[in-house]
Amino acid sequence: MKNLARPRLQHGAALATALFFLVMITILGLAAMRAGQNDLRLALNEETRITAVQRAQSLLESMLQNDEANLVVRQGSGYVQNCFVSAQLDAVSLKNRQAFECPSALVDATALPAGVLQQHAYTLVRRESVGGSDFAPVSALRRGDSGERFRLASFTVLAGYDRTSASRASSADESGNFSAAEVSQGTFIKVDTVEGVVVE
């Protein structure tokens, strides 16, 4: 008579090991997915920030190019010459967050290109005094100029692009995010000096 071997008793070691590895792989997968989502958020935030800076810079450049409308040379200095706040922006929010305030008499005085830039823009042109004077003298602008024929009118031009205080109920920008940036630049406008003529 043959002696049959008894089957081994199973205590579930293989099942416990498999479940352990399954749980570890699941945890590692979830951690990798969460890290990927955070990296994506960071990349989108950086893209949105750069886009806002580029749009603010575009506003500033358009204001400087349209200097005949935005940088009119008048007598006097040390005052806001013109400014603009888009109807889609909250002026109170801009004042509280950015310390930007546009005198009500000067609203909509800045010439800007129409479109998405203007819809979310706020701008300001300030006529600056130079050493307590309205104009800065020029020693020589070109070879052959005496330096007495010209003076410089100084301006500070500020341009802001703001989606944060726009109505979030309407629609987000192309990336689905809200962004804001503000840039400023000082510039001089050359003014001919004509004896007996006062610049107004």
Tab-separated table of C-alpha atoms in Angstrom:
chain	number	residue	atom	x	y	z
A	1	MET	CA	0.000	0.000	0.000
A	2	LYS	CA	1.337	3.366	-1.060
A	3	ASN	CA	1.944	6.039	1.550
A	4	LEU	CA	0.247	9.263	0.413
A	5	ALA	CA	1.955	12.511	1.515
A	6	ARG	CA	-0.206	14.871	3.409
A	7	PRO	CA	-0.755	18.256	1.729
A	8	ARG	CA	1.002	21.238	3.340
A	9	LEU	CA	-1.093	23.445	5.502
A	10	GLN	CA	-1.430	26.970	4.053
A	11	HIS	CA	-1.373	29.841	6.524
A	12	GLY	CA	-1.917	32.742	4.011
A	13	ALA	CA	1.698	33.988	3.838
A	14	ALA	CA	1.634	34.396	0.050
A	15	LEU	CA	-1.635	36.312	0.169
A	16	ALA	CA	-0.385	38.654	2.889
A	17	THR	CA	2.839	39.317	0.951
A	18	ALA	CA	0.920	40.046	-2.266
A	19	LEU	CA	-1.463	42.408	-0.458
A	20	PHE	CA	1.468	44.224	1.164
A	21	PHE	CA	3.160	44.830	-2.193
A	22	LEU	CA	-0.151	45.869	-3.755
A	23	VAL	CA	-0.719	48.450	-1.021
A	24	MET	CA	2.864	49.781	-1.366
A	25	ILE	CA	2.551	50.097	-5.153
A	26	THR	CA	-0.795	51.911	-4.744
A	27	ILE	CA	0.700	54.373	-2.226
A	28	LEU	CA	3.702	55.061	-4.490
A	29	GLY	CA	1.399	55.592	-7.487
A	30	LEU	CA	-0.787	58.055	-5.564
A	31	ALA	CA	2.293	59.954	-4.344
A	32	ALA	CA	3.655	60.198	-7.896
A	33	MET	CA	0.280	61.397	-9.185
A	34	ARG	CA	0.059	64.059	-6.478
A	35	ALA	CA	3.606	65.254	-7.179
A	36	GLY	CA	2.756	65.468	-10.874
A	37	GLN	CA	-0.346	67.546	-10.144
A	38	ASN	CA	1.680	69.942	-7.961
A	39	ASP	CA	4.321	70.319	-10.680
A	40	LEU	CA	1.587	71.027	-13.237
A	41	ARG	CA	0.055	73.693	-10.961
A	42	LEU	CA	3.454	75.338	-10.482
A	43	ALA	CA	4.087	75.348	-14.234
A	44	LEU	CA	0.646	76.857	-14.952
A	45	ASN	CA	1.167	79.538	-12.301
A	46	GLU	CA	4.538	80.477	-13.801
A	47	GLU	CA	3.078	80.562	-17.318
A	48	THR	CA	0.232	82.787	-16.116
A	49	ARG	CA	2.651	85.123	-14.323
A	50	ILE	CA	4.853	85.476	-17.402
A	51	THR	CA	1.799	86.098	-19.615
A	52	ALA	CA	0.592	88.855	-17.278
A	53	VAL	CA	4.021	90.547	-17.285
A	54	GLN	CA	4.165	90.364	-21.091
A	55	ARG	CA	0.704	91.909	-21.414
A	56	ALA	CA	1.555	94.709	-18.974
A	57	GLN	CA	4.746	95.356	-20.938
A	58	SER	CA	2.731	95.457	-24.182
A	59	LEU	CA	0.438	98.068	-22.618
A	60	LEU	CA	3.418	100.150	-21.548
A	61	GLU	CA	4.996	99.984	-25.005
A	62	SER	CA	1.732	100.979	-26.701
A	63	MET	CA	1.480	104.006	-24.397
A	64	LEU	CA	5.056	105.051	-25.186
A	65	GLN	CA	4.532	104.593	-28.931
A	66	ASN	CA	1.390	106.741	-28.786
A	67	ASP	CA	3.313	109.523	-27.076
A	68	GLU	CA	1.482	112.322	-28.909
A	69	ALA	CA	-1.714	111.334	-27.094
A	70	ASN	CA	-0.354	110.060	-23.771
A	71	LEU	CA	2.766	112.172	-23.161
A	72	VAL	CA	1.604	115.670	-24.007
A	73	VAL	CA	4.111	118.249	-22.736
A	74	ARG	CA	2.482	120.987	-20.683
A	75	GLN	CA	3.885	123.584	-18.335
A	76	GLY	CA	4.175	122.406	-14.741
A	77	SER	CA	5.261	119.131	-13.156
A	78	GLY	CA	4.711	116.840	-10.192
A	79	TYR	CA	1.168	115.748	-11.026
A	80	VAL	CA	-0.781	112.886	-12.632
A	81	GLN	CA	-1.325	113.894	-16.232
A	82	ASN	CA	-3.699	111.135	-17.293
A	83	CYS	CA	-4.820	107.663	-16.291
A	84	PHE	CA	-7.204	104.866	-17.185
A	85	VAL	CA	-9.031	102.092	-15.296
A	86	SER	CA	-10.944	99.482	-17.279
A	87	ALA	CA	-14.654	99.163	-16.520
A	88	GLN	CA	-14.069	95.459	-15.748
A	89	LEU	CA	-11.669	96.271	-12.908
A	90	ASP	CA	-12.554	97.122	-9.327
A	91	ALA	CA	-11.043	100.552	-8.573
A	92	VAL	CA	-11.413	100.029	-4.789
A	93	SER	CA	-9.532	96.730	-4.990
A	94	LEU	CA	-6.756	98.360	-7.019
A	95	LYS	CA	-6.464	101.132	-4.447
A	96	ASN	CA	-6.302	98.701	-1.517
A	97	ARG	CA	-3.978	96.113	-3.072
A	98	GLN	CA	-1.812	98.131	-5.449
A	99	ALA	CA	-2.108	101.628	-3.931
A	100	PHE	CA	-3.250	102.706	-7.402
A	101	GLU	CA	-5.655	105.604	-7.531
A	102	CYS	CA	-6.841	107.447	-10.601
A	103	PRO	CA	-8.271	110.951	-10.086
A	104	SER	CA	-11.882	110.841	-11.270
A	105	ALA	CA	-11.400	113.846	-13.553
A	106	LEU	CA	-8.689	111.968	-15.490
A	107	VAL	CA	-10.385	108.591	-15.990
A	108	ASP	CA	-10.351	107.287	-19.593
A	109	ALA	CA	-7.803	109.916	-20.648
A	110	THR	CA	-5.128	107.427	-21.756
A	111	ALA	CA	-5.111	106.283	-25.391
A	112	LEU	CA	-4.829	102.478	-25.522
A	113	PRO	CA	-5.366	99.894	-28.255
A	114	ALA	CA	-8.760	98.186	-28.154
A	115	GLY	CA	-9.009	94.513	-27.246
A	116	VAL	CA	-8.200	92.168	-24.379
A	117	LEU	CA	-5.342	94.371	-23.156
A	118	GLN	CA	-7.610	97.379	-22.712
A	119	GLN	CA	-10.342	95.300	-21.051
A	120	HIS	CA	-8.071	94.426	-18.110
A	121	ALA	CA	-5.774	97.449	-18.022
A	122	TYR	CA	-5.056	100.273	-15.645
A	123	THR	CA	-2.534	102.938	-16.606
A	124	LEU	CA	-1.119	106.180	-15.304
A	125	VAL	CA	1.141	108.918	-16.693
A	126	ARG	CA	2.804	111.198	-14.153
A	127	ARG	CA	4.633	114.376	-15.164
A	128	GLU	CA	7.749	114.474	-12.984
A	129	SER	CA	9.761	117.447	-11.843
A	130	VAL	CA	13.518	117.262	-12.418
A	131	GLY	CA	15.490	118.791	-9.569
A	132	GLY	CA	12.586	121.096	-8.751
A	133	SER	CA	12.261	122.221	-12.343
A	134	ASP	CA	9.653	121.421	-14.988
A	135	PHE	CA	12.298	120.639	-17.599
A	136	ALA	CA	15.756	119.117	-17.629
A	137	PRO	CA	18.395	120.878	-19.734
A	138	VAL	CA	20.220	118.871	-22.388
A	139	SER	CA	23.949	119.328	-22.865
A	140	ALA	CA	23.914	117.874	-26.389
A	141	LEU	CA	21.556	115.445	-28.096
A	142	ARG	CA	23.289	115.317	-31.462
A	143	ARG	CA	26.633	116.381	-32.728
A	144	GLY	CA	26.384	120.051	-33.616
A	145	ASP	CA	23.546	120.861	-31.164
A	146	SER	CA	24.360	123.660	-28.770
A	147	GLY	CA	22.325	122.111	-25.948
A	148	GLU	CA	20.379	125.320	-25.488
A	149	ARG	CA	17.850	124.461	-28.186
A	150	PHE	CA	16.312	121.560	-26.271
A	151	ARG	CA	14.898	120.659	-22.888
A	152	LEU	CA	13.578	117.347	-21.599
A	153	ALA	CA	10.154	116.778	-20.052
A	154	SER	CA	10.237	113.822	-17.658
A	155	PHE	CA	7.384	111.302	-17.329
A	156	THR	CA	6.772	108.114	-15.383
A	157	VAL	CA	4.509	105.711	-17.272
A	158	LEU	CA	2.799	102.890	-15.364
A	159	ALA	CA	0.814	100.045	-16.941
A	160	GLY	CA	-0.969	97.217	-15.156
A	161	TYR	CA	-2.748	94.116	-16.436
A	162	ASP	CA	-5.155	92.658	-13.874
A	163	ARG	CA	-7.433	89.631	-14.148
A	164	THR	CA	-7.739	89.114	-10.398
A	165	SER	CA	-10.213	91.903	-9.756
A	166	ALA	CA	-12.136	91.250	-12.963
A	167	SER	CA	-15.470	89.485	-12.693
A	168	ARG	CA	-14.717	85.811	-12.105
A	169	ALA	CA	-18.267	84.983	-13.077
A	170	SER	CA	-17.649	86.005	-16.687
A	171	SER	CA	-14.776	83.944	-18.045
A	172	ALA	CA	-11.155	83.228	-17.321
A	173	ASP	CA	-8.388	83.991	-19.769
A	174	GLU	CA	-7.076	81.460	-22.289
A	175	SER	CA	-5.293	79.296	-19.699
A	176	GLY	CA	-8.227	79.307	-17.304
A	177	ASN	CA	-6.240	81.216	-14.681
A	178	PHE	CA	-6.300	84.724	-13.287
A	179	SER	CA	-3.176	86.843	-13.228
A	180	ALA	CA	-1.893	90.356	-12.618
A	181	ALA	CA	1.284	92.323	-13.277
A	182	GLU	CA	2.393	95.936	-13.148
A	183	VAL	CA	5.340	97.615	-14.868
A	184	SER	CA	6.576	101.202	-14.979
A	185	GLN	CA	9.197	103.131	-16.867
A	186	GLY	CA	10.624	106.609	-16.815
A	187	THR	CA	10.955	108.449	-20.104
A	188	PHE	CA	11.935	111.855	-21.436
A	189	ILE	CA	10.280	113.821	-24.216
A	190	LYS	CA	12.474	116.273	-26.106
A	191	VAL	CA	11.058	119.779	-26.281
A	192	ASP	CA	12.371	122.472	-28.590
A	193	THR	CA	13.277	125.651	-26.760
A	194	VAL	CA	12.074	128.686	-28.682
A	195	GLU	CA	12.818	132.069	-27.218
A	196	GLY	CA	9.664	133.943	-26.196
A	197	VAL	CA	7.407	130.846	-26.529
A	198	VAL	CA	5.999	129.179	-23.412
A	199	VAL	CA	5.069	125.490	-23.539
A	200	GLU	CA	1.502	124.941	-22.291
